[in-house]
C-alpha cells in the first residue's frame, strides 16, 4: 500500500526528518504487509511501490498512540464515587475493592464484552498498542481469567495488547489485616498461574497499600518468572516506589505525582521511563506530576490513559495529550512524542511508536494539518482514520 498526500508526517526518527518528531512535509509512506517499507518525500516514491493507494488529502499522519498503562478488564463502573469526589471527597484507592467484587461476580463473557468495547473505543481514538493489567480479580482463578480475557480481546479491530500481571493491586477483603498471607499467594501459586499469560509484573507501591518490602517481594518473584518490571509509584503520597524502580531496573515507573530531586536523579540514571497519567490526576483533582523537572533531568517520559473505573475512565490519548500540554507543561511536540515513541519505550517495544522502514505499520491520519491540533482542539474527534498492522481498521463516518 502506498499512502500519499501526507501534508505533514511525524516519523519520530531523527534520520528521516528534523525536530523532536522527525517531521517530513509533503510525504509518502510505503507499507508492505504489516510493516513500513519506505518513508520519504512524495516526489521520490520508489517505482515498485504497489498498486493500493490511500490518498490522505494533505492531512497530518503520525504513529498510532502507544497507551502503556491501562486497567482494561473489569466489570461495572464507579460513577457514584466520581460524584462524591466532585462534591469534595478524596481518592484513596478504597473503591478498588468494589470493582473487585463486581469483577469476580461477572461472567467471562461479560468481562470480554466490556474489555472489547473499551479496546475498540481506544482504537477509534488512535491507539494502536495498549497495555492491559489484571488486578481486579485478586484470586489465582480470577487474575488468570482477566489475563485470558485481555488475550482473547485482541483482534484486528483492537489495538495490539500487551499484558501485565497486577495481583498486588490491593490486599483483598478476605485477607484484610494479613497482607503477608496474601503476598504469599501472589508470589507463589498466583504468579505460577499468571506469568505464562503476561509479559510484565506491576505492583501498587504506596505507603498505604504495598510498601517497599512488599513491592520488592512481588517484583523479585515476578522477575524470577521471567517477567519485566513496572510499578505504580508515588501516586498518592511520596514513597519509595521511584527509588525501587530505579534500583530494580524497572522499565517504567508510573504516576510519579510526588517526587523529590533524589527520585528524579535515580530515574534518570537508571533510564527508567516515567509514565505519566494526567487524566488520573484530572479525574481525582490531584496535583500533577512534575513533568518538566523529569524532562529537564533527561528522563524519558511516556503518556498513558490509566483507563480504569476509579481514577480515569477514559481511553482517549488525544485528551491525555491536551492535559500534558495545558497541565504538565509539555510542549505539543513533547506530548505527541511521549504518547507514541515514549509509550513504546515504556513497553520496550522498539518497532512501535515510529514510522520508519521496518517499524510496525501503525498509523493515525488526523483531520488536521499538524500534530499540535491534538492539543489545540481539545475534546474534538480529530481521528480521521487508523491503520493497524498495514490495514485500515477505522475510518470516520462522513457526515453532512
Ligand atoms: O492507577 N492506583 C491504583 N490503580 C489505579 C486505580 C484503580 C481504581 O481506583 O480502580 C490507578 O489509578
Ligand atoms: Fe493504574
mmCIF file of C-alpha atoms and ligand atoms in Angstrom:
data_model
loop_
_atom_site.group_PDB
_atom_site.id
_atom_site.type_symbol
_atom_site.label_atom_id
_atom_site.label_comp_id
_atom_site.label_asym_id
_atom_site.label_seq_id
_atom_site.Cartn_x
_atom_site.Cartn_y
_atom_site.Cartn_z
ATOM 1 C CA UNK A 1 0.000 0.000 0.000
ATOM 2 C CA UNK A 2 1.177 3.492 -0.883
ATOM 3 C CA UNK A 3 -0.007 6.311 1.383
ATOM 4 C CA UNK A 4 0.222 9.642 -0.419
ATOM 5 C CA UNK A 5 -0.925 13.222 0.086
ATOM 6 C CA UNK A 6 0.535 13.435 3.605
ATOM 7 C CA UNK A 7 0.775 17.159 4.408
ATOM 8 C CA UNK A 8 2.921 16.562 7.474
ATOM 9 C CA UNK A 9 4.327 13.211 8.629
ATOM 10 C CA UNK A 10 5.569 12.552 12.179
ATOM 11 C CA UNK A 11 8.198 9.793 11.983
ATOM 12 C CA UNK A 12 9.828 10.095 15.456
ATOM 13 C CA UNK A 13 13.036 9.244 13.609
ATOM 14 C CA UNK A 14 15.828 11.820 13.532
ATOM 15 C CA UNK A 15 17.348 10.284 10.435
ATOM 16 C CA UNK A 16 14.176 10.900 8.455
ATOM 17 C CA UNK A 17 13.353 14.477 9.408
ATOM 18 C CA UNK A 18 14.201 17.385 11.701
ATOM 19 C CA UNK A 19 12.974 18.297 15.160
ATOM 20 C CA UNK A 20 11.824 16.244 18.115
ATOM 21 C CA UNK A 21 9.232 14.488 15.927
ATOM 22 C CA UNK A 22 11.376 13.836 12.833
ATOM 23 C CA UNK A 23 8.869 15.656 10.613
ATOM 24 C CA UNK A 24 8.650 15.201 6.825
ATOM 25 C CA UNK A 25 6.382 17.601 4.888
ATOM 26 C CA UNK A 26 4.815 16.515 1.592
ATOM 27 C CA UNK A 27 5.453 12.880 2.473
ATOM 28 C CA UNK A 28 4.515 9.409 1.309
ATOM 29 C CA UNK A 29 4.782 6.048 3.085
ATOM 30 C CA UNK A 30 5.028 2.602 1.510
ATOM 31 C CA UNK A 31 3.613 -0.262 3.590
ATOM 32 C CA UNK A 32 4.487 -3.883 2.909
ATOM 33 C CA UNK A 33 2.322 -6.349 4.843
ATOM 34 C CA UNK A 34 2.279 -5.235 8.483
ATOM 35 C CA UNK A 35 5.495 -3.180 8.244
ATOM 36 C CA UNK A 36 6.597 0.182 6.922
ATOM 37 C CA UNK A 37 8.852 -0.372 3.899
ATOM 38 C CA UNK A 38 9.733 3.168 2.826
ATOM 39 C CA UNK A 39 9.307 6.760 4.052
ATOM 40 C CA UNK A 40 10.171 9.943 2.163
ATOM 41 C CA UNK A 41 9.039 12.901 0.070
ATOM 42 C CA UNK A 42 6.133 12.161 -2.233
ATOM 43 C CA UNK A 43 8.176 13.198 -5.274
ATOM 44 C CA UNK A 44 10.693 10.418 -4.556
ATOM 45 C CA UNK A 45 8.436 7.374 -4.146
ATOM 46 C CA UNK A 46 10.166 4.204 -5.386
ATOM 47 C CA UNK A 47 8.671 2.788 -8.599
ATOM 48 C CA UNK A 48 7.676 -0.604 -7.275
ATOM 49 C CA UNK A 49 5.546 0.964 -4.530
ATOM 50 C CA UNK A 50 2.451 -1.190 -5.026
ATOM 51 C CA UNK A 51 -0.918 -0.509 -6.554
ATOM 52 C CA UNK A 52 -3.160 0.010 -3.498
ATOM 53 C CA UNK A 53 -3.239 3.712 -2.744
ATOM 54 C CA UNK A 54 -4.534 5.726 0.168
ATOM 55 C CA UNK A 55 -4.551 9.474 -0.532
ATOM 56 C CA UNK A 56 -4.973 11.350 2.756
ATOM 57 C CA UNK A 57 -5.633 14.716 1.117
ATOM 58 C CA UNK A 58 -2.967 16.843 2.794
ATOM 59 C CA UNK A 59 -3.713 15.632 6.329
ATOM 60 C CA UNK A 60 -1.205 15.042 9.117
ATOM 61 C CA UNK A 61 -0.121 11.422 9.726
ATOM 62 C CA UNK A 62 1.554 10.203 12.905
ATOM 63 C CA UNK A 63 2.402 6.875 14.544
ATOM 64 C CA UNK A 64 -0.506 5.200 16.323
ATOM 65 C CA UNK A 65 -0.584 6.020 20.038
ATOM 66 C CA UNK A 66 1.027 3.566 22.459
ATOM 67 C CA UNK A 67 -1.038 3.593 25.658
ATOM 68 C CA UNK A 68 1.374 1.964 28.109
ATOM 69 C CA UNK A 69 -0.870 1.845 31.197
ATOM 70 C CA UNK A 70 -4.492 0.680 31.377
ATOM 71 C CA UNK A 71 -6.656 -1.470 33.645
ATOM 72 C CA UNK A 72 -8.790 -2.661 30.745
ATOM 73 C CA UNK A 73 -10.573 -5.667 32.220
ATOM 74 C CA UNK A 74 -13.219 -5.028 34.905
ATOM 75 C CA UNK A 75 -16.957 -5.092 35.488
ATOM 76 C CA UNK A 76 -19.283 -2.251 36.411
ATOM 77 C CA UNK A 77 -18.482 1.402 36.951
ATOM 78 C CA UNK A 78 -17.954 3.775 39.904
ATOM 79 C CA UNK A 79 -19.870 6.848 38.807
ATOM 80 C CA UNK A 80 -21.151 7.384 42.375
ATOM 81 C CA UNK A 81 -17.553 7.534 43.639
ATOM 82 C CA UNK A 82 -16.799 10.140 40.964
ATOM 83 C CA UNK A 83 -19.833 12.184 42.002
ATOM 84 C CA UNK A 84 -18.721 12.019 45.635
ATOM 85 C CA UNK A 85 -15.276 13.285 44.585
ATOM 86 C CA UNK A 86 -16.788 16.130 42.658
ATOM 87 C CA UNK A 87 -18.589 17.008 45.921
ATOM 88 C CA UNK A 88 -15.243 17.103 47.747
ATOM 89 C CA UNK A 89 -14.305 13.507 48.667
ATOM 90 C CA UNK A 90 -10.663 12.437 48.277
ATOM 91 C CA UNK A 91 -9.479 9.394 46.275
ATOM 92 C CA UNK A 92 -7.671 6.830 48.451
ATOM 93 C CA UNK A 93 -7.911 3.626 46.401
ATOM 94 C CA UNK A 94 -10.660 2.250 48.636
ATOM 95 C CA UNK A 95 -13.048 1.831 45.708
ATOM 96 C CA UNK A 96 -10.812 -0.779 44.100
ATOM 97 C CA UNK A 97 -12.426 -3.495 46.247
ATOM 98 C CA UNK A 98 -15.880 -2.544 44.879
ATOM 99 C CA UNK A 99 -14.639 -3.223 41.360
ATOM 100 C CA UNK A 100 -13.001 -6.463 42.551
ATOM 101 C CA UNK A 101 -16.347 -7.643 43.914
ATOM 102 C CA UNK A 102 -18.181 -6.772 40.672
ATOM 103 C CA UNK A 103 -15.436 -8.324 38.547
ATOM 104 C CA UNK A 104 -15.351 -11.619 40.432
ATOM 105 C CA UNK A 105 -19.136 -11.897 40.079
ATOM 106 C CA UNK A 106 -19.111 -11.183 36.336
ATOM 107 C CA UNK A 107 -19.096 -13.909 33.699
ATOM 108 C CA UNK A 108 -16.084 -14.219 31.439
ATOM 109 C CA UNK A 109 -18.366 -13.238 28.513
ATOM 110 C CA UNK A 110 -19.363 -10.002 30.278
ATOM 111 C CA UNK A 111 -15.742 -9.163 31.046
ATOM 112 C CA UNK A 112 -14.720 -9.877 27.476
ATOM 113 C CA UNK A 113 -17.528 -7.738 26.108
ATOM 114 C CA UNK A 114 -16.569 -4.797 28.349
ATOM 115 C CA UNK A 115 -12.858 -5.010 27.568
ATOM 116 C CA UNK A 116 -13.551 -5.339 23.846
ATOM 117 C CA UNK A 117 -15.775 -2.259 23.891
ATOM 118 C CA UNK A 118 -13.010 -0.222 25.563
ATOM 119 C CA UNK A 119 -10.287 -1.603 23.278
ATOM 120 C CA UNK A 120 -12.317 -0.631 20.193
ATOM 121 C CA UNK A 121 -13.001 2.774 21.694
ATOM 122 C CA UNK A 122 -9.232 3.211 22.181
ATOM 123 C CA UNK A 123 -8.568 2.204 18.575
ATOM 124 C CA UNK A 124 -11.068 4.765 17.290
ATOM 125 C CA UNK A 125 -9.192 7.461 19.195
ATOM 126 C CA UNK A 126 -5.913 6.454 17.573
ATOM 127 C CA UNK A 127 -4.386 3.901 19.971
ATOM 128 C CA UNK A 128 -2.754 1.011 18.112
ATOM 129 C CA UNK A 129 -0.875 -0.576 21.044
ATOM 130 C CA UNK A 130 -2.307 -0.857 24.522
ATOM 131 C CA UNK A 131 -1.039 -2.342 27.768
ATOM 132 C CA UNK A 132 -3.718 -4.090 29.865
ATOM 133 C CA UNK A 133 -3.299 -5.053 33.516
ATOM 134 C CA UNK A 134 -5.061 -7.635 35.634
ATOM 135 C CA UNK A 135 -5.676 -6.505 39.213
ATOM 136 C CA UNK A 136 -9.442 -6.663 39.792
ATOM 137 C CA UNK A 137 -9.535 -10.425 40.358
ATOM 138 C CA UNK A 138 -7.089 -10.921 43.244
ATOM 139 C CA UNK A 139 -7.557 -14.682 43.406
ATOM 140 C CA UNK A 140 -5.451 -17.063 41.359
ATOM 141 C CA UNK A 141 -8.518 -18.093 39.349
ATOM 142 C CA UNK A 142 -9.715 -14.534 38.690
ATOM 143 C CA UNK A 143 -6.344 -12.940 37.942
ATOM 144 C CA UNK A 144 -5.770 -15.644 35.385
ATOM 145 C CA UNK A 145 -9.245 -15.092 33.989
ATOM 146 C CA UNK A 146 -8.563 -11.368 33.480
ATOM 147 C CA UNK A 147 -5.319 -12.066 31.622
ATOM 148 C CA UNK A 148 -7.102 -14.665 29.494
ATOM 149 C CA UNK A 149 -9.752 -12.062 28.679
ATOM 150 C CA UNK A 150 -7.093 -9.485 27.739
ATOM 151 C CA UNK A 151 -5.568 -12.050 25.375
ATOM 152 C CA UNK A 152 -8.931 -13.056 23.900
ATOM 153 C CA UNK A 153 -9.962 -9.466 23.202
ATOM 154 C CA UNK A 154 -7.079 -8.696 20.869
ATOM 155 C CA UNK A 155 -8.113 -8.823 17.232
ATOM 156 C CA UNK A 156 -7.538 -6.922 14.015
ATOM 157 C CA UNK A 157 -10.048 -4.263 15.113
ATOM 158 C CA UNK A 158 -8.489 -3.599 18.512
ATOM 159 C CA UNK A 159 -5.041 -2.247 19.386
ATOM 160 C CA UNK A 160 -2.257 -4.798 19.847
ATOM 161 C CA UNK A 161 -2.490 -5.746 23.543
ATOM 162 C CA UNK A 162 0.440 -6.181 25.944
ATOM 163 C CA UNK A 163 -0.453 -7.954 29.209
ATOM 164 C CA UNK A 164 0.654 -7.115 32.760
ATOM 165 C CA UNK A 165 0.089 -9.074 35.971
ATOM 166 C CA UNK A 166 -1.089 -6.825 38.841
ATOM 167 C CA UNK A 167 -2.079 -9.361 41.509
ATOM 168 C CA UNK A 168 -0.603 -6.922 44.064
ATOM 169 C CA UNK A 169 -3.116 -4.150 43.326
ATOM 170 C CA UNK A 170 -4.566 -4.090 46.855
ATOM 171 C CA UNK A 171 -4.964 -6.621 49.688
ATOM 172 C CA UNK A 172 -8.404 -8.180 49.042
ATOM 173 C CA UNK A 173 -11.008 -8.055 51.821
ATOM 174 C CA UNK A 174 -10.709 -11.762 52.699
ATOM 175 C CA UNK A 175 -7.047 -11.106 53.619
ATOM 176 C CA UNK A 176 -7.718 -7.786 55.446
ATOM 177 C CA UNK A 177 -5.025 -7.263 58.085
ATOM 178 C CA UNK A 178 -2.856 -10.083 56.732
ATOM 179 C CA UNK A 179 -1.009 -8.682 53.741
ATOM 180 C CA UNK A 180 1.747 -11.194 54.345
ATOM 181 C CA UNK A 181 -0.561 -14.168 53.743
ATOM 182 C CA UNK A 182 -1.923 -12.534 50.589
ATOM 183 C CA UNK A 183 1.571 -11.852 49.250
ATOM 184 C CA UNK A 184 2.459 -15.470 49.841
ATOM 185 C CA UNK A 185 -0.327 -16.399 47.416
ATOM 186 C CA UNK A 186 0.646 -13.657 44.927
ATOM 187 C CA UNK A 187 4.314 -14.616 44.850
ATOM 188 C CA UNK A 188 3.536 -18.332 44.777
ATOM 189 C CA UNK A 189 0.610 -20.023 43.055
ATOM 190 C CA UNK A 190 -0.839 -16.819 41.554
ATOM 191 C CA UNK A 191 2.354 -15.899 39.735
ATOM 192 C CA UNK A 192 2.873 -19.518 38.708
ATOM 193 C CA UNK A 193 -0.565 -19.451 37.066
ATOM 194 C CA UNK A 194 -0.360 -15.939 35.619
ATOM 195 C CA UNK A 195 3.240 -15.446 34.500
ATOM 196 C CA UNK A 196 2.784 -17.560 31.335
ATOM 197 C CA UNK A 197 -0.017 -15.179 30.261
ATOM 198 C CA UNK A 198 1.804 -11.888 30.915
ATOM 199 C CA UNK A 199 4.914 -10.039 29.826
ATOM 200 C CA UNK A 200 5.100 -7.658 32.800
ATOM 201 C CA UNK A 201 4.714 -7.635 36.580
ATOM 202 C CA UNK A 202 3.346 -4.498 38.279
ATOM 203 C CA UNK A 203 2.612 -3.576 41.923
ATOM 204 C CA UNK A 204 0.721 -0.687 43.560
ATOM 205 C CA UNK A 205 3.700 0.530 45.621
ATOM 206 C CA UNK A 206 2.291 3.114 48.020
ATOM 207 C CA UNK A 207 2.923 3.565 51.769
ATOM 208 C CA UNK A 208 -0.798 2.920 52.413
ATOM 209 C CA UNK A 209 -1.036 -0.129 50.116
ATOM 210 C CA UNK A 210 2.144 -2.156 49.435
ATOM 211 C CA UNK A 211 5.223 -0.578 50.992
ATOM 212 C CA UNK A 212 8.818 -1.117 49.846
ATOM 213 C CA UNK A 213 9.492 -4.618 51.258
ATOM 214 C CA UNK A 214 6.163 -5.891 49.897
ATOM 215 C CA UNK A 215 6.690 -4.365 46.477
ATOM 216 C CA UNK A 216 10.238 -5.694 46.325
ATOM 217 C CA UNK A 217 8.979 -9.166 47.193
ATOM 218 C CA UNK A 218 6.378 -9.116 44.408
ATOM 219 C CA UNK A 219 8.708 -7.702 41.750
ATOM 220 C CA UNK A 220 11.543 -10.068 42.617
ATOM 221 C CA UNK A 221 9.157 -13.019 42.323
ATOM 222 C CA UNK A 222 7.876 -11.666 39.005
ATOM 223 C CA UNK A 223 11.386 -11.316 37.681
ATOM 224 C CA UNK A 224 12.175 -14.912 38.710
ATOM 225 C CA UNK A 225 9.261 -15.999 36.477
ATOM 226 C CA UNK A 226 10.757 -14.083 33.538
ATOM 227 C CA UNK A 227 8.508 -11.017 33.685
ATOM 228 C CA UNK A 228 9.690 -7.457 33.056
ATOM 229 C CA UNK A 229 9.048 -4.942 35.825
ATOM 230 C CA UNK A 230 6.898 -1.794 36.085
ATOM 231 C CA UNK A 231 5.373 -0.065 39.123
ATOM 232 C CA UNK A 232 2.564 2.193 40.263
ATOM 233 C CA UNK A 233 4.818 4.557 42.213
ATOM 234 C CA UNK A 234 4.425 7.757 44.234
ATOM 235 C CA UNK A 235 0.790 8.292 43.226
ATOM 236 C CA UNK A 236 -0.987 9.239 46.459
ATOM 237 C CA UNK A 237 1.978 10.335 48.564
ATOM 238 C CA UNK A 238 5.746 10.491 48.459
ATOM 239 C CA UNK A 239 7.123 6.979 48.935
ATOM 240 C CA UNK A 240 9.815 4.503 47.987
ATOM 241 C CA UNK A 241 8.385 3.431 44.605
ATOM 242 C CA UNK A 242 10.510 5.558 42.283
ATOM 243 C CA UNK A 243 13.723 4.585 44.085
ATOM 244 C CA UNK A 244 12.744 0.917 43.983
ATOM 245 C CA UNK A 245 12.005 1.163 40.247
ATOM 246 C CA UNK A 246 15.493 2.561 39.682
ATOM 247 C CA UNK A 247 17.194 0.024 41.940
ATOM 248 C CA UNK A 248 15.492 -2.957 40.276
ATOM 249 C CA UNK A 249 15.943 -1.554 36.770
ATOM 250 C CA UNK A 250 12.207 -1.443 36.038
ATOM 251 C CA UNK A 251 11.227 -0.462 32.502
ATOM 252 C CA UNK A 252 8.779 2.128 33.785
ATOM 253 C CA UNK A 253 7.603 3.888 36.936
ATOM 254 C CA UNK A 254 4.044 5.150 36.583
ATOM 255 C CA UNK A 255 2.062 8.074 38.104
ATOM 256 C CA UNK A 256 5.028 9.772 39.895
ATOM 257 C CA UNK A 257 2.862 12.562 41.244
ATOM 258 C CA UNK A 258 5.010 13.064 44.365
ATOM 259 C CA UNK A 259 8.749 13.126 43.628
ATOM 260 C CA UNK A 260 11.822 14.717 45.169
ATOM 261 C CA UNK A 261 15.094 15.545 43.401
ATOM 262 C CA UNK A 262 16.742 12.282 44.504
ATOM 263 C CA UNK A 263 13.932 10.283 42.896
ATOM 264 C CA UNK A 264 14.292 12.184 39.634
ATOM 265 C CA UNK A 265 18.073 11.689 39.563
ATOM 266 C CA UNK A 266 17.649 7.957 40.237
ATOM 267 C CA UNK A 267 15.117 7.536 37.415
ATOM 268 C CA UNK A 268 17.392 9.420 35.005
ATOM 269 C CA UNK A 269 20.499 7.447 35.965
ATOM 270 C CA UNK A 270 18.823 4.057 35.519
ATOM 271 C CA UNK A 271 16.908 5.050 32.350
ATOM 272 C CA UNK A 272 13.541 4.196 33.891
ATOM 273 C CA UNK A 273 10.754 5.615 31.712
ATOM 274 C CA UNK A 274 8.391 7.932 33.622
ATOM 275 C CA UNK A 275 4.856 7.043 32.514
ATOM 276 C CA UNK A 276 2.672 9.997 33.418
ATOM 277 C CA UNK A 277 -1.094 9.695 33.785
ATOM 278 C CA UNK A 278 -2.533 13.209 33.907
ATOM 279 C CA UNK A 279 -6.094 12.002 33.247
ATOM 280 C CA UNK A 280 -5.996 10.234 36.641
ATOM 281 C CA UNK A 281 -4.830 13.443 38.308
ATOM 282 C CA UNK A 282 -7.552 15.338 36.429
ATOM 283 C CA UNK A 283 -10.345 12.961 37.500
ATOM 284 C CA UNK A 284 -9.186 12.785 41.116
ATOM 285 C CA UNK A 285 -8.417 16.525 41.401
ATOM 286 C CA UNK A 286 -4.870 15.656 42.442
ATOM 287 C CA UNK A 287 -1.734 17.682 41.844
ATOM 288 C CA UNK A 288 0.012 16.947 38.546
ATOM 289 C CA UNK A 289 3.346 15.107 38.245
ATOM 290 C CA UNK A 290 6.487 17.276 37.909
ATOM 291 C CA UNK A 291 6.826 16.519 34.209
ATOM 292 C CA UNK A 292 9.071 19.465 33.376
ATOM 293 C CA UNK A 293 11.582 18.525 36.070
ATOM 294 C CA UNK A 294 11.652 14.952 34.767
ATOM 295 C CA UNK A 295 12.220 16.053 31.174
ATOM 296 C CA UNK A 296 14.828 18.602 32.169
ATOM 297 C CA UNK A 297 16.716 15.873 34.067
ATOM 298 C CA UNK A 298 16.787 13.764 30.898
ATOM 299 C CA UNK A 299 14.152 11.196 31.913
ATOM 300 C CA UNK A 300 12.216 9.647 29.015
ATOM 301 C CA UNK A 301 8.540 10.461 29.533
ATOM 302 C CA UNK A 302 5.578 8.401 28.324
ATOM 303 C CA UNK A 303 1.929 9.438 28.485
ATOM 304 C CA UNK A 304 -0.858 6.932 29.089
ATOM 305 C CA UNK A 305 -4.561 6.963 29.943
ATOM 306 C CA UNK A 306 -4.580 4.717 33.062
ATOM 307 C CA UNK A 307 -8.056 3.716 31.812
ATOM 308 C CA UNK A 308 -9.891 2.276 34.854
ATOM 309 C CA UNK A 309 -13.310 2.782 36.501
ATOM 310 C CA UNK A 310 -11.893 4.557 39.576
ATOM 311 C CA UNK A 311 -9.406 7.265 38.731
ATOM 312 C CA UNK A 312 -9.502 7.668 34.960
ATOM 313 C CA UNK A 313 -12.388 6.302 32.932
ATOM 314 C CA UNK A 314 -11.080 7.381 29.550
ATOM 315 C CA UNK A 315 -9.381 5.651 26.624
ATOM 316 C CA UNK A 316 -8.511 8.902 24.861
ATOM 317 C CA UNK A 317 -4.849 9.592 24.216
ATOM 318 C CA UNK A 318 -5.751 12.906 22.485
ATOM 319 C CA UNK A 319 -7.345 14.013 25.778
ATOM 320 C CA UNK A 320 -4.174 12.984 27.635
ATOM 321 C CA UNK A 321 -2.079 14.982 25.146
ATOM 322 C CA UNK A 322 -4.250 18.030 25.808
ATOM 323 C CA UNK A 323 -3.710 17.673 29.568
ATOM 324 C CA UNK A 324 0.024 17.107 29.109
ATOM 325 C CA UNK A 325 0.313 20.447 27.325
ATOM 326 C CA UNK A 326 -2.051 22.518 29.430
ATOM 327 C CA UNK A 327 -1.373 20.994 32.873
ATOM 328 C CA UNK A 328 2.007 19.226 32.812
ATOM 329 C CA UNK A 329 3.828 21.914 30.852
ATOM 330 C CA UNK A 330 4.943 19.735 27.936
ATOM 331 C CA UNK A 331 5.291 21.348 24.538
ATOM 332 C CA UNK A 332 2.890 19.887 21.951
ATOM 333 C CA UNK A 333 5.821 18.120 20.276
ATOM 334 C CA UNK A 334 6.967 16.638 23.597
ATOM 335 C CA UNK A 335 3.431 15.441 24.331
ATOM 336 C CA UNK A 336 2.987 13.776 20.927
ATOM 337 C CA UNK A 337 6.376 12.127 21.292
ATOM 338 C CA UNK A 338 5.546 10.866 24.809
ATOM 339 C CA UNK A 339 2.208 9.449 23.583
ATOM 340 C CA UNK A 340 3.845 7.466 20.790
ATOM 341 C CA UNK A 341 7.514 6.524 20.986
ATOM 342 C CA UNK A 342 7.561 7.340 24.726
ATOM 343 C CA UNK A 343 4.895 4.704 25.372
ATOM 344 C CA UNK A 344 6.784 2.261 23.178
ATOM 345 C CA UNK A 345 9.934 2.854 25.284
ATOM 346 C CA UNK A 346 7.932 2.206 28.461
ATOM 347 C CA UNK A 347 6.928 -1.178 26.996
ATOM 348 C CA UNK A 348 10.359 -1.793 25.452
ATOM 349 C CA UNK A 349 8.766 -2.099 22.002
ATOM 350 C CA UNK A 350 11.433 -0.852 19.644
ATOM 351 C CA UNK A 351 9.360 -1.260 16.462
ATOM 352 C CA UNK A 352 6.330 0.745 17.666
ATOM 353 C CA UNK A 353 5.699 4.486 18.034
ATOM 354 C CA UNK A 354 7.701 5.358 14.903
ATOM 355 C CA UNK A 355 7.074 5.460 11.177
ATOM 356 C CA UNK A 356 10.333 4.271 9.688
ATOM 357 C CA UNK A 357 11.464 1.384 7.484
ATOM 358 C CA UNK A 358 10.968 -1.847 9.441
ATOM 359 C CA UNK A 359 8.605 -0.407 12.049
ATOM 360 C CA UNK A 360 5.037 -1.632 12.556
ATOM 361 C CA UNK A 361 2.651 -0.097 10.026
ATOM 362 C CA UNK A 362 0.514 1.515 12.753
ATOM 363 C CA UNK A 363 -0.578 4.991 11.666
ATOM 364 C CA UNK A 364 -3.113 7.647 12.535
ATOM 365 C CA UNK A 365 -4.486 10.120 9.984
ATOM 366 C CA UNK A 366 -5.655 13.382 11.589
ATOM 367 C CA UNK A 367 -8.371 15.709 10.400
ATOM 368 C CA UNK A 368 -5.807 18.464 10.891
ATOM 369 C CA UNK A 369 -2.675 19.738 9.169
ATOM 370 C CA UNK A 370 -0.291 19.468 12.167
ATOM 371 C CA UNK A 371 0.056 17.308 15.301
ATOM 372 C CA UNK A 372 -0.334 20.366 17.590
ATOM 373 C CA UNK A 373 -4.047 20.342 16.732
ATOM 374 C CA UNK A 374 -4.425 17.307 19.033
ATOM 375 C CA UNK A 375 -3.907 19.671 21.996
ATOM 376 C CA UNK A 376 -5.133 22.865 20.364
ATOM 377 C CA UNK A 377 -8.607 21.384 19.583
ATOM 378 C CA UNK A 378 -9.474 19.814 22.961
ATOM 379 C CA UNK A 379 -12.397 17.431 23.093
ATOM 380 C CA UNK A 380 -12.804 17.312 19.310
ATOM 381 C CA UNK A 381 -12.520 13.985 17.473
ATOM 382 C CA UNK A 382 -9.656 14.609 15.043
ATOM 383 C CA UNK A 383 -9.030 10.938 14.221
ATOM 384 C CA UNK A 384 -9.819 10.591 10.512
ATOM 385 C CA UNK A 385 -8.591 7.030 10.145
ATOM 386 C CA UNK A 386 -6.405 4.425 11.777
ATOM 387 C CA UNK A 387 -4.094 1.900 10.110
ATOM 388 C CA UNK A 388 -3.053 -1.039 12.264
ATOM 389 C CA UNK A 389 -0.578 -3.683 11.051
ATOM 390 C CA UNK A 390 -0.919 -2.344 7.496
ATOM 391 C CA UNK A 391 -4.749 -2.411 7.344
ATOM 392 C CA UNK A 392 -7.210 0.467 7.555
ATOM 393 C CA UNK A 393 -9.123 -0.565 10.692
ATOM 394 C CA UNK A 394 -11.069 2.635 11.359
ATOM 395 C CA UNK A 395 -12.400 5.357 9.126
ATOM 396 C CA UNK A 396 -14.511 8.232 10.450
ATOM 397 C CA UNK A 397 -18.019 8.312 9.062
ATOM 398 C CA UNK A 398 -18.626 11.138 6.675
ATOM 399 C CA UNK A 399 -21.413 13.391 7.858
ATOM 400 C CA UNK A 400 -23.428 16.110 6.095
HETATM 401 O O1 LIG B 1 -3.738 3.558 38.509
HETATM 402 N N1 LIG B 1 -3.548 3.172 41.745
HETATM 403 C C1 LIG B 1 -4.014 2.085 41.535
HETATM 404 N N2 LIG B 1 -4.736 1.723 40.493
HETATM 405 C C2 LIG B 1 -5.488 2.580 39.649
HETATM 406 C C3 LIG B 1 -6.816 2.914 40.192
HETATM 407 C C4 LIG B 1 -7.675 1.740 40.318
HETATM 408 C C5 LIG B 1 -9.056 2.023 40.810
HETATM 409 O O2 LIG B 1 -9.308 3.001 41.525
HETATM 410 O O3 LIG B 1 -9.915 1.183 40.486
HETATM 411 C C6 LIG B 1 -4.715 3.781 39.171
HETATM 412 O O4 LIG B 1 -5.074 4.953 39.410
HETATM 413 FE FE1 LIG B 2 -3.008 2.418 37.115
#
